[in-house]
């Protein structure tokens, strides 16, 4: 099947891995990256970015951060700026992950400011949205997603500088996965809402990833949905074999 949008298979390693684990994992992913149709991305913790970037240099694996500030420098103890990520070899950054929204109180407005700064630094922003279980049960999924998109995505978003990750909060790290139909419904909504709000030319090509317990056993059916353009993968990205098996599923659909 010919797809207009190239699959992006992105690993969110979260706060996992010491130096040796990270480098070994990166090398194992890189060893399986040659000749792939899908694009591969790993997002290690900030402490591992430089070593991972060195380990995958010259391969088809891209590297991203898991968060970055809306300023490039200054008195922000503990934070990392987009130009710092760029300087280490990153081309992507994950922004507004539900864990950042929940544990660090990140608002849509802050995520948008971070995305603008990431764009200015030349990074592709992977902007995360997703409803809680309570919101889904109350039938609020689509309005919640529209509000998050409107609040978090800058006006200058294009397919070149922005990826959206739909990550239902109830499916992250729980082993529960959205059904392919549930995922497609929300992805279709994000596409339609984005095209109406930001202009069709800008949004037709924006990649929308699914995230939430994606693994080798469910990747093919999720990725075969027309508006699912890849995966943001947590747990299963910590094992090269599983991560590459998900990439295999994507390749088979391209
Ligand atoms: C994530 O946190 O981005 C994620 C999708 O995690 P998991 O795959 O472990 O559910």
XYZ file of C-alpha atoms and ligand atoms in Angstrom, residues 12 14 97 99 167 171-173 211-214 232-235, ligand 1:
26
model
C 10.194 7.120 24.465
C 11.366 7.823 29.744
C 3.583 14.107 27.350
C 3.402 12.437 32.455
C -1.871 8.964 23.691
C -3.562 3.213 27.803
C -0.088 4.482 28.758
C 1.970 1.888 30.564
C 0.857 5.834 21.777
C -0.397 3.631 24.580
C 0.880 0.087 25.093
C 1.778 -0.415 21.433
C 5.142 6.602 20.169
C 6.277 3.616 22.144
C 7.219 3.515 25.822
C 7.721 0.099 27.413
C 4.346 6.654 26.283
O 4.471 6.948 27.455
O 4.627 7.475 25.412
C 3.842 5.314 25.986
C 3.156 5.153 24.899
O 4.099 4.323 26.899
P 3.699 2.768 26.770
O 4.026 2.338 25.374
O 4.564 2.085 27.793
O 2.252 2.676 27.062
